XYZ file of N, CA and C in Angstrom:
618
model
N 23.723 -148.260 -162.188
C 24.649 -147.289 -162.777
C 24.021 -145.904 -162.809
N 22.754 -145.838 -163.259
C 22.081 -144.549 -163.371
C 21.866 -143.922 -162.007
N 21.539 -144.745 -161.018
C 21.267 -144.225 -159.686
C 22.494 -143.581 -159.060
N 23.683 -143.956 -159.492
C 24.915 -143.400 -158.927
C 25.478 -142.265 -159.770
N 24.711 -141.832 -160.794
C 25.214 -140.826 -161.720
C 25.323 -139.449 -161.101
N 24.823 -139.251 -159.866
C 24.929 -137.946 -159.229
C 26.387 -137.567 -159.001
N 27.239 -138.548 -158.764
C 28.659 -138.272 -158.554
C 29.495 -138.542 -159.802
N 28.987 -139.363 -160.693
C 29.698 -139.693 -161.935
C 28.748 -139.495 -163.109
N 28.748 -138.321 -163.743
C 27.832 -138.032 -164.856
C 27.982 -139.038 -165.984
N 26.863 -139.450 -166.548
C 26.890 -140.399 -167.657
C 25.982 -139.907 -168.775
N 26.245 -140.406 -169.988
C 25.454 -140.074 -171.174
C 25.037 -141.358 -171.859
N 23.794 -141.419 -172.274
C 23.292 -142.565 -173.032
C 22.781 -142.071 -174.374
N 23.302 -142.662 -175.448
C 22.885 -142.296 -176.804
C 22.217 -143.488 -177.478
N 20.992 -143.306 -177.931
C 20.252 -144.342 -178.646
C 19.956 -143.855 -180.060
N 20.440 -144.589 -181.031
C 20.251 -144.223 -182.435
C 19.073 -144.985 -183.032
N 18.574 -144.500 -184.167
C 17.491 -145.148 -184.922
C 16.245 -145.383 -184.064
N 15.854 -144.400 -183.290
C 14.663 -144.543 -182.449
C 13.374 -144.648 -183.257
N 13.458 -144.331 -184.560
C 12.246 -144.444 -185.377
C 11.781 -145.898 -185.506
N 12.689 -146.842 -185.199
C 12.318 -148.253 -185.290
C 11.885 -148.821 -183.938
N 11.907 -148.009 -182.906
C 11.565 -148.510 -181.568
C 10.079 -148.819 -181.456
N 9.746 -150.005 -180.917
C 8.343 -150.369 -180.709
C 7.920 -149.988 -179.290
N 6.660 -150.211 -178.976
C 6.117 -149.827 -177.673
C 6.844 -150.526 -176.527
N 7.199 -151.801 -176.724
C 7.876 -152.554 -175.669
C 9.254 -151.969 -175.382
N 9.964 -151.559 -176.434
C 11.297 -150.970 -176.252
C 11.204 -149.631 -175.535
N 10.193 -148.836 -175.914
C 9.984 -147.542 -175.262
C 9.703 -147.744 -173.775
N 8.864 -148.730 -173.464
C 8.526 -149.017 -172.065
C 9.760 -149.444 -171.279
N 10.631 -150.217 -171.927
C 11.854 -150.676 -171.260
C 12.769 -149.502 -170.938
N 12.867 -148.544 -171.854
C 13.697 -147.362 -171.622
C 13.141 -146.552 -170.456
N 11.822 -146.351 -170.455
C 11.194 -145.605 -169.363
C 11.431 -146.285 -168.017
N 11.286 -147.594 -167.985
C 11.485 -148.342 -166.745
C 12.923 -148.222 -166.270
N 13.850 -148.254 -167.210
C 15.268 -148.168 -166.881
C 15.579 -146.876 -166.148
N 14.985 -145.783 -166.624
C 15.287 -144.478 -166.043
C 14.508 -144.208 -164.759
N 13.211 -144.382 -164.794
C 12.380 -143.969 -163.680
C 12.471 -144.921 -162.490
N 12.994 -146.126 -162.711
C 13.185 -147.049 -161.581
C 14.344 -146.594 -160.697
N 15.151 -145.659 -161.219
C 16.317 -145.190 -160.473
C 16.032 -143.935 -159.661
N 14.788 -143.420 -159.722
C 14.441 -142.235 -158.951
C 14.309 -141.009 -159.827
N 14.019 -139.848 -159.223
C 13.823 -138.596 -159.979
C 15.060 -138.210 -160.780
N 14.850 -137.881 -162.048
C 15.975 -137.524 -162.912
C 16.577 -136.175 -162.548
N 15.779 -135.333 -161.873
C 16.270 -134.007 -161.512
C 17.438 -134.081 -160.526
N 17.595 -135.243 -159.866
C 18.670 -135.400 -158.889
C 19.897 -136.072 -159.492
N 19.899 -136.267 -160.809
C 20.988 -137.012 -161.443
C 21.702 -136.171 -162.493
N 23.002 -136.384 -162.616
C 23.778 -135.775 -163.696
C 23.754 -136.729 -164.877
N 22.631 -136.726 -165.564
C 22.418 -137.713 -166.619
C 21.940 -137.019 -167.887
N 22.532 -137.419 -169.019
C 22.151 -136.832 -170.305
C 21.730 -137.936 -171.253
N 20.491 -137.855 -171.745
C 19.953 -138.846 -172.676
C 19.817 -138.207 -174.051
N 20.402 -138.846 -175.073
C 20.350 -138.336 -176.436
C 19.751 -139.400 -177.341
N 18.654 -139.056 -177.988
C 18.012 -139.980 -178.922
C 18.022 -139.414 -180.328
N 18.251 -140.274 -181.302
C 18.327 -139.850 -182.699
C 17.325 -140.651 -183.525
N 16.576 -139.965 -184.395
C 15.577 -140.649 -185.225
C 15.385 -139.903 -186.530
N 14.970 -140.630 -187.551
C 14.628 -140.035 -188.831
C 13.113 -139.892 -188.899
N 12.639 -138.668 -189.050
C 11.203 -138.412 -189.019
C 10.459 -139.125 -190.146
N 11.026 -139.123 -191.346
C 10.302 -139.682 -192.486
C 10.174 -141.199 -192.417
N 11.054 -141.853 -191.619
C 11.004 -143.307 -191.487
C 10.236 -143.753 -190.255
N 9.761 -142.794 -189.465
C 9.095 -143.138 -188.219
C 7.642 -143.516 -188.453
N 7.272 -144.729 -188.024
C 5.904 -145.185 -188.190
C 4.988 -144.614 -187.112
N 5.550 -144.233 -185.976
C 4.765 -143.686 -184.872
C 5.445 -142.440 -184.341
N 4.695 -141.646 -183.585
C 5.253 -140.460 -182.950
C 6.014 -140.886 -181.700
N 7.204 -141.477 -181.911
C 7.961 -142.056 -180.799
C 8.309 -141.020 -179.737
N 8.565 -139.772 -180.139
C 9.001 -138.775 -179.172
C 7.928 -138.468 -178.146
N 6.651 -138.666 -178.505
C 5.570 -138.411 -177.563
C 5.365 -139.603 -176.627
N 6.009 -140.720 -176.918
C 5.844 -141.920 -176.098
C 6.928 -142.053 -175.038
N 8.038 -141.362 -175.246
C 9.146 -141.495 -174.310
C 9.009 -140.443 -173.223
N 8.544 -140.854 -172.066
C 8.315 -139.917 -170.965
C 9.597 -139.239 -170.520
N 10.722 -139.903 -170.764
C 12.001 -139.366 -170.317
C 12.299 -138.020 -170.966
N 11.746 -137.788 -172.154
C 12.038 -136.567 -172.873
C 11.299 -135.357 -172.315
N 10.324 -135.607 -171.466
C 9.546 -134.507 -170.907
C 10.410 -133.623 -170.023
N 11.363 -134.212 -169.308
C 12.236 -133.452 -168.415
C 13.372 -132.832 -169.211
N 13.292 -131.519 -169.414
C 14.347 -130.821 -170.137
C 14.425 -131.220 -171.593
N 13.291 -131.415 -172.219
C 13.277 -131.875 -173.605
C 13.743 -130.783 -174.558
N 14.657 -131.142 -175.453
C 15.135 -130.227 -176.487
C 15.187 -130.983 -177.811
N 14.529 -130.448 -178.843
C 14.549 -131.069 -180.163
C 15.561 -130.343 -181.047
N 16.430 -131.092 -181.677
C 17.397 -130.542 -182.621
C 17.171 -131.223 -183.961
N 16.725 -130.456 -184.930
C 16.439 -131.023 -186.254
C 17.640 -130.810 -187.174
N 18.155 -131.912 -187.708
C 19.306 -131.855 -188.603
C 18.828 -131.963 -190.049
N 18.981 -130.894 -190.795
C 18.579 -130.882 -192.199
C 19.800 -131.068 -193.094
N 19.536 -131.199 -194.371
C 20.630 -131.258 -195.337
C 21.297 -129.887 -195.437
N 22.517 -129.878 -195.882
C 23.272 -128.628 -196.000
C 22.774 -127.799 -197.170
N 22.811 -126.460 -197.015
C 22.500 -125.596 -198.149
C 23.761 -125.440 -199.001
N 23.629 -124.760 -200.138
C 24.750 -124.653 -201.074
C 25.932 -123.893 -200.467
N 25.628 -122.856 -199.685
C 26.717 -122.069 -199.089
C 27.512 -122.900 -198.087
N 26.801 -123.640 -197.235
C 27.481 -124.479 -196.238
C 28.306 -125.563 -196.918
N 27.729 -126.168 -197.944
C 28.440 -127.221 -198.670
C 29.708 -126.674 -199.317
N 29.613 -125.486 -199.895
C 30.788 -124.897 -200.531
C 31.873 -124.592 -199.502
N 31.464 -124.167 -198.303
C 32.429 -123.900 -197.237
C 33.177 -125.181 -196.862
N 32.442 -126.292 -196.751
C 33.061 -127.572 -196.388
C 34.010 -128.048 -197.488
N 33.570 -127.942 -198.746
C 34.418 -128.355 -199.869
C 35.668 -127.482 -199.925
N 35.486 -126.196 -199.697
C 36.611 -125.259 -199.714
C 37.643 -125.615 -198.655
N 37.182 -125.896 -197.436
C 38.103 -126.227 -196.347
C 38.736 -127.600 -196.554
N 37.981 -128.532 -197.134
C 38.510 -129.877 -197.372
C 39.631 -129.866 -198.401
N 39.460 -129.079 -199.460
C 40.435 -129.036 -200.546
C 41.472 -127.927 -200.363
N 41.332 -127.141 -199.268
C 42.267 -126.049 -198.994
C 42.344 -125.060 -200.162
N 41.161 -124.714 -200.670
C 41.052 -123.742 -201.747
C 40.025 -122.688 -201.351
N 40.089 -121.535 -201.989
C 39.152 -120.461 -201.664
C 37.739 -120.843 -202.112
N 36.713 -120.363 -201.410
C 35.314 -120.655 -201.791
C 34.994 -120.256 -203.226
N 35.653 -119.219 -203.718
C 35.404 -118.781 -205.094
C 35.814 -119.857 -206.089
N 36.927 -120.540 -205.819
C 37.421 -121.566 -206.738
C 36.601 -122.856 -206.653
N 36.111 -123.189 -205.469
C 35.393 -124.462 -205.297
C 33.904 -124.366 -205.603
N 33.388 -123.157 -205.834
C 31.946 -122.995 -206.033
C 31.400 -123.841 -207.193
N 32.053 -123.899 -208.358
C 31.522 -124.750 -209.440
C 31.445 -126.225 -209.047
N 32.465 -126.707 -208.319
C 32.472 -128.097 -207.878
C 31.379 -128.344 -206.847
N 31.284 -127.486 -205.841
C 30.282 -127.678 -204.798
C 28.872 -127.551 -205.348
N 28.689 -126.708 -206.355
C 27.380 -126.569 -206.984
C 26.983 -127.864 -207.674
N 27.930 -128.500 -208.361
C 27.658 -129.773 -209.026
C 27.359 -130.859 -208.003
N 28.124 -130.884 -206.906
C 27.907 -131.874 -205.853
C 26.559 -131.668 -205.184
N 26.194 -130.401 -204.968
C 24.916 -130.108 -204.311
C 23.734 -130.612 -205.138
N 23.776 -130.394 -206.433
C 22.673 -130.823 -207.286
C 22.603 -132.344 -207.415
N 23.701 -133.018 -207.135
C 23.699 -134.484 -207.151
C 23.202 -135.055 -205.824
N 23.529 -134.393 -204.724
C 23.274 -134.958 -203.396
C 22.180 -134.241 -202.606
N 21.777 -133.044 -203.058
C 20.798 -132.218 -202.329
C 21.310 -131.850 -200.935
N 22.620 -131.904 -200.735
C 23.207 -131.485 -199.473
C 23.222 -132.538 -198.385
N 22.879 -133.793 -198.710
C 22.927 -134.869 -197.713
C 24.387 -135.109 -197.309
N 24.742 -134.911 -196.018
C 26.147 -135.004 -195.590
C 26.804 -136.336 -195.939
N 26.100 -137.455 -195.693
C 26.669 -138.765 -195.992
C 26.864 -138.932 -197.493
N 25.878 -138.492 -198.259
C 25.954 -138.597 -199.715
C 27.123 -137.765 -200.229
N 27.302 -136.570 -199.668
C 28.388 -135.683 -200.101
C 29.741 -136.336 -199.888
N 29.967 -136.867 -198.677
C 31.267 -137.473 -198.370
C 31.551 -138.681 -199.246
N 30.522 -139.519 -199.454
C 30.708 -140.712 -200.282
C 30.924 -140.349 -201.741
N 30.226 -139.325 -202.225
C 30.395 -138.917 -203.616
C 31.792 -138.353 -203.843
N 32.287 -137.559 -202.911
C 33.627 -136.997 -203.075
C 34.686 -138.093 -203.073
N 34.502 -139.105 -202.232
C 35.413 -140.253 -202.255
C 35.360 -140.955 -203.607
N 34.134 -141.119 -204.121
C 33.955 -141.805 -205.401
C 34.568 -141.000 -206.541
N 34.391 -139.687 -206.524
C 34.962 -138.835 -207.568
C 36.483 -138.896 -207.557
N 37.054 -138.946 -206.354
C 38.505 -139.050 -206.225
C 38.999 -140.397 -206.752
N 38.260 -141.447 -206.440
C 38.633 -142.786 -206.887
C 38.584 -142.891 -208.410
N 37.617 -142.215 -209.024
C 37.448 -142.275 -210.488
C 38.337 -141.274 -211.225
N 39.056 -140.439 -210.484
C 39.938 -139.474 -211.116
C 39.255 -138.195 -211.543
N 37.997 -138.018 -211.186
C 37.284 -136.796 -211.538
C 37.590 -135.671 -210.550
N 38.111 -136.027 -209.388
C 38.577 -135.075 -208.378
C 39.953 -135.550 -207.947
N 40.981 -134.823 -208.347
C 42.333 -135.345 -208.167
C 43.318 -134.222 -207.833
N 44.404 -134.553 -207.138
C 45.445 -133.553 -206.860
C 46.346 -133.377 -208.075
N 46.710 -132.146 -208.361
C 47.613 -131.838 -209.474
C 48.963 -131.409 -208.915
N 50.002 -132.180 -209.209
C 51.335 -131.848 -208.715
C 51.881 -130.596 -209.384
N 51.567 -130.399 -210.669
C 52.082 -129.232 -211.388
C 51.435 -127.939 -210.899
N 50.130 -128.010 -210.595
C 49.415 -126.809 -210.141
C 49.410 -126.684 -208.614
N 49.827 -127.771 -207.937
C 49.887 -127.795 -206.473
C 48.527 -127.476 -205.844
N 47.507 -128.070 -206.364
C 46.157 -127.893 -205.843
C 45.266 -128.983 -206.412
N 44.064 -129.090 -205.859
C 43.105 -130.051 -206.388
C 42.471 -129.510 -207.658
N 42.139 -130.434 -208.581
C 41.437 -130.056 -209.790
C 40.358 -131.077 -210.090
N 39.405 -130.709 -210.929
C 38.253 -131.574 -211.202
C 37.678 -131.260 -212.572
N 36.854 -132.177 -213.046
C 36.188 -132.022 -214.340
C 34.699 -131.810 -214.075
N 34.284 -130.559 -214.057
C 32.909 -130.224 -213.689
C 31.893 -130.831 -214.655
N 32.196 -130.807 -215.949
C 31.248 -131.333 -216.945
C 31.007 -132.824 -216.741
N 32.082 -133.581 -216.522
C 31.928 -135.019 -216.329
C 31.203 -135.327 -215.012
N 31.460 -134.520 -214.001
C 30.784 -134.725 -212.718
C 29.286 -134.481 -212.869
N 28.922 -133.432 -213.594
C 27.505 -133.123 -213.787
C 26.803 -134.192 -214.616
N 27.535 -134.790 -215.563
C 26.932 -135.795 -216.435
C 26.901 -137.187 -215.798
N 27.564 -137.343 -214.665
C 27.611 -138.645 -213.991
C 26.241 -138.991 -213.421
N 25.758 -140.167 -213.729
C 24.450 -140.608 -213.259
C 24.566 -141.196 -211.861
N 23.670 -140.749 -210.994
C 23.662 -141.226 -209.613
C 22.232 -141.558 -209.183
N 22.061 -142.546 -208.306
C 20.729 -142.828 -207.752
C 20.304 -141.693 -206.821
N 19.010 -141.539 -206.630
C 18.498 -140.463 -205.767
C 18.681 -140.771 -204.293
N 18.822 -142.042 -203.947
C 18.912 -142.460 -202.552
C 20.345 -142.818 -202.208
N 20.857 -142.277 -201.096
C 22.238 -142.551 -200.695
C 22.432 -144.026 -200.358
N 21.382 -144.688 -199.850
C 21.485 -146.114 -199.528
C 21.748 -146.934 -200.791
N 21.064 -146.584 -201.872
C 21.277 -147.279 -203.148
C 22.681 -147.001 -203.662
N 23.141 -145.764 -203.477
C 24.490 -145.399 -203.906
C 25.534 -146.231 -203.181
N 25.358 -146.397 -201.857
C 26.302 -147.192 -201.063
C 26.235 -148.665 -201.453
N 25.007 -149.157 -201.715
C 24.849 -150.551 -202.124
C 25.542 -150.804 -203.456
N 25.373 -149.877 -204.390
C 26.032 -150.009 -205.689
C 27.556 -149.986 -205.531
N 28.037 -149.155 -204.589
C 29.483 -149.075 -204.352
C 30.025 -150.398 -203.827
N 29.260 -151.040 -202.930
C 29.671 -152.347 -202.413
C 29.680 -153.390 -203.520
N 28.725 -153.261 -204.439
C 28.636 -154.213 -205.540
C 29.808 -154.126 -206.498
N 30.536 -153.015 -206.465
C 31.694 -152.834 -207.338
C 32.968 -153.447 -206.754
N 32.907 -153.864 -205.481
C 34.069 -154.483 -204.853
C 34.307 -155.876 -205.429
N 35.545 -156.358 -205.404
C 35.833 -157.717 -205.879
C 35.016 -158.749 -205.102
N 34.723 -159.871 -205.762
C 33.892 -160.897 -205.144
C 34.438 -161.390 -203.811
N 35.768 -161.584 -203.721
C 36.354 -162.082 -202.481
C 36.200 -161.083 -201.340
N 36.210 -159.787 -201.679
C 36.026 -158.750 -200.655
C 34.580 -158.733 -200.183
N 33.647 -158.894 -201.118
C 32.235 -158.954 -200.750
C 31.949 -160.151 -199.844
N 32.572 -161.275 -200.140
C 32.368 -162.468 -199.312
C 32.934 -162.252 -197.903
N 34.064 -161.552 -197.826
C 34.658 -161.257 -196.518
C 33.728 -160.372 -195.697
N 33.116 -159.385 -196.341
C 32.165 -158.507 -195.654
C 30.930 -159.281 -195.201
N 30.513 -160.229 -196.015
C 29.358 -161.059 -195.660
C 29.652 -161.870 -194.397
N 30.856 -162.447 -194.348
C 31.249 -163.231 -193.169
C 31.321 -162.337 -191.939
N 31.939 -161.164 -192.095
C 32.094 -160.252 -190.963
C 30.745 -159.783 -190.435
N 29.770 -159.595 -191.310
C 28.448 -159.126 -190.887
C 27.767 -160.113 -189.942
N 28.179 -161.362 -189.979
C 27.587 -162.371 -189.091
C 27.974 -162.137 -187.631
N 29.020 -161.320 -187.399
C 29.492 -161.062 -186.036
C 28.956 -159.750 -185.482
N 28.040 -159.113 -186.188
C 27.450 -157.879 -185.690
C 27.950 -156.651 -186.428
N 27.611 -155.470 -185.856
C 27.948 -154.211 -186.509
C 29.451 -153.945 -186.536
N 30.191 -154.493 -185.558
C 31.646 -154.303 -185.518
C 32.303 -155.487 -184.816
N 33.561 -155.729 -185.168
C 34.313 -156.835 -184.568
C 35.786 -156.472 -184.522
N 36.458 -156.927 -183.482
C 37.898 -156.723 -183.375
C 38.620 -157.733 -184.262
N 39.741 -157.306 -184.838
C 40.499 -158.195 -185.711
C 40.966 -159.442 -184.958
N 41.313 -159.268 -183.684
C 41.762 -160.408 -182.881
C 40.657 -161.450 -182.741
N 39.414 -160.965 -182.614
C 38.281 -161.887 -182.502
C 38.089 -162.656 -183.803
N 38.197 -161.959 -184.929
C 38.033 -162.616 -186.230
C 39.105 -163.681 -186.414
N 40.344 -163.369 -186.028
C 41.442 -164.331 -186.157
C 41.220 -165.552 -185.266
N 40.615 -165.335 -184.114
C 40.411 -166.438 -183.169
C 39.356 -167.436 -183.627
N 38.593 -167.077 -184.650
C 37.526 -167.955 -185.111
C 38.012 -169.003 -186.121
N 39.306 -168.974 -186.435
C 39.860 -169.975 -187.347
C 39.394 -169.817 -188.779
N 39.099 -168.575 -189.180
C 38.645 -168.321 -190.545
C 39.831 -168.250 -191.499
N 39.507 -168.142 -192.776
C 40.537 -168.024 -193.803
C 41.463 -166.849 -193.466
N 42.763 -167.060 -193.541
C 43.719 -166.012 -193.188
C 43.609 -164.796 -194.093
N 43.105 -165.005 -195.315
C 43.007 -163.899 -196.265
C 41.822 -162.982 -195.979
N 40.957 -163.380 -195.044
C 39.761 -162.582 -194.808
C 40.112 -161.186 -194.302
N 41.123 -161.086 -193.438
C 41.526 -159.781 -192.928
C 42.122 -158.912 -194.029
N 42.871 -159.520 -194.935
C 43.428 -158.774 -196.054
C 42.324 -158.227 -196.943
N 41.293 -159.056 -197.163
C 40.168 -158.605 -197.990
C 39.371 -157.501 -197.293
N 39.280 -157.588 -195.962
C 38.594 -156.549 -195.208
C 39.364 -155.237 -195.260
N 40.685 -155.338 -195.275
C 41.509 -154.127 -195.387
C 41.283 -153.452 -196.733
N 41.060 -154.242 -197.767
C 40.761 -153.684 -199.088
C 39.437 -152.934 -199.040
N 38.450 -153.513 -198.345
C 37.133 -152.873 -198.229
C 37.240 -151.555 -197.477
N 38.034 -151.540 -196.409
C 38.214 -150.312 -195.625
C 38.895 -149.242 -196.465
N 39.876 -149.643 -197.267
C 40.599 -148.701 -198.098
C 39.694 -148.074 -199.155
N 38.686 -148.826 -199.581
C 37.757 -148.321 -200.580
C 36.777 -147.334 -199.977
């Protein structure tokens, strides 16, 4: 496939490279260089890794990155950027959303995933809600600031899963046995409980 990419450009994206071992790195190198010089191919390789979780300097081990290597570091959002996103999401002026975004920033430190999950949680709890009389979103800044949250977004997500009904948690447990994702038709073909899809829909809605 790679050798024919001169006429049909292709892109390969590998996530979580911080967990890649030496054997995996060698396999990636072999995959690319066995197809000939990369300079003759319309090929784009994108690798993503978390620096703080990386046990080794993986980027120095992947020879493929030497050709046209570009590093893009993704940091957490600053307060101004976060306020812009909150403003556009709620369709309100930045001046009005600044107190809310400031509270969210101090809870999440600008982590994009944490921000999105927290806003969903605030909406679910009624702390961030649409007002029909005022025709705009409204929130309780004091209650949001006083809300206790874990420092790690992974713990926050785990706690959120723990709040789901037991039958929904069991459905997620069953689904996890089929990998990171599964088609509904495949799940139905396995002869599982018919209610499992309904419980999964509840999880998605949450």
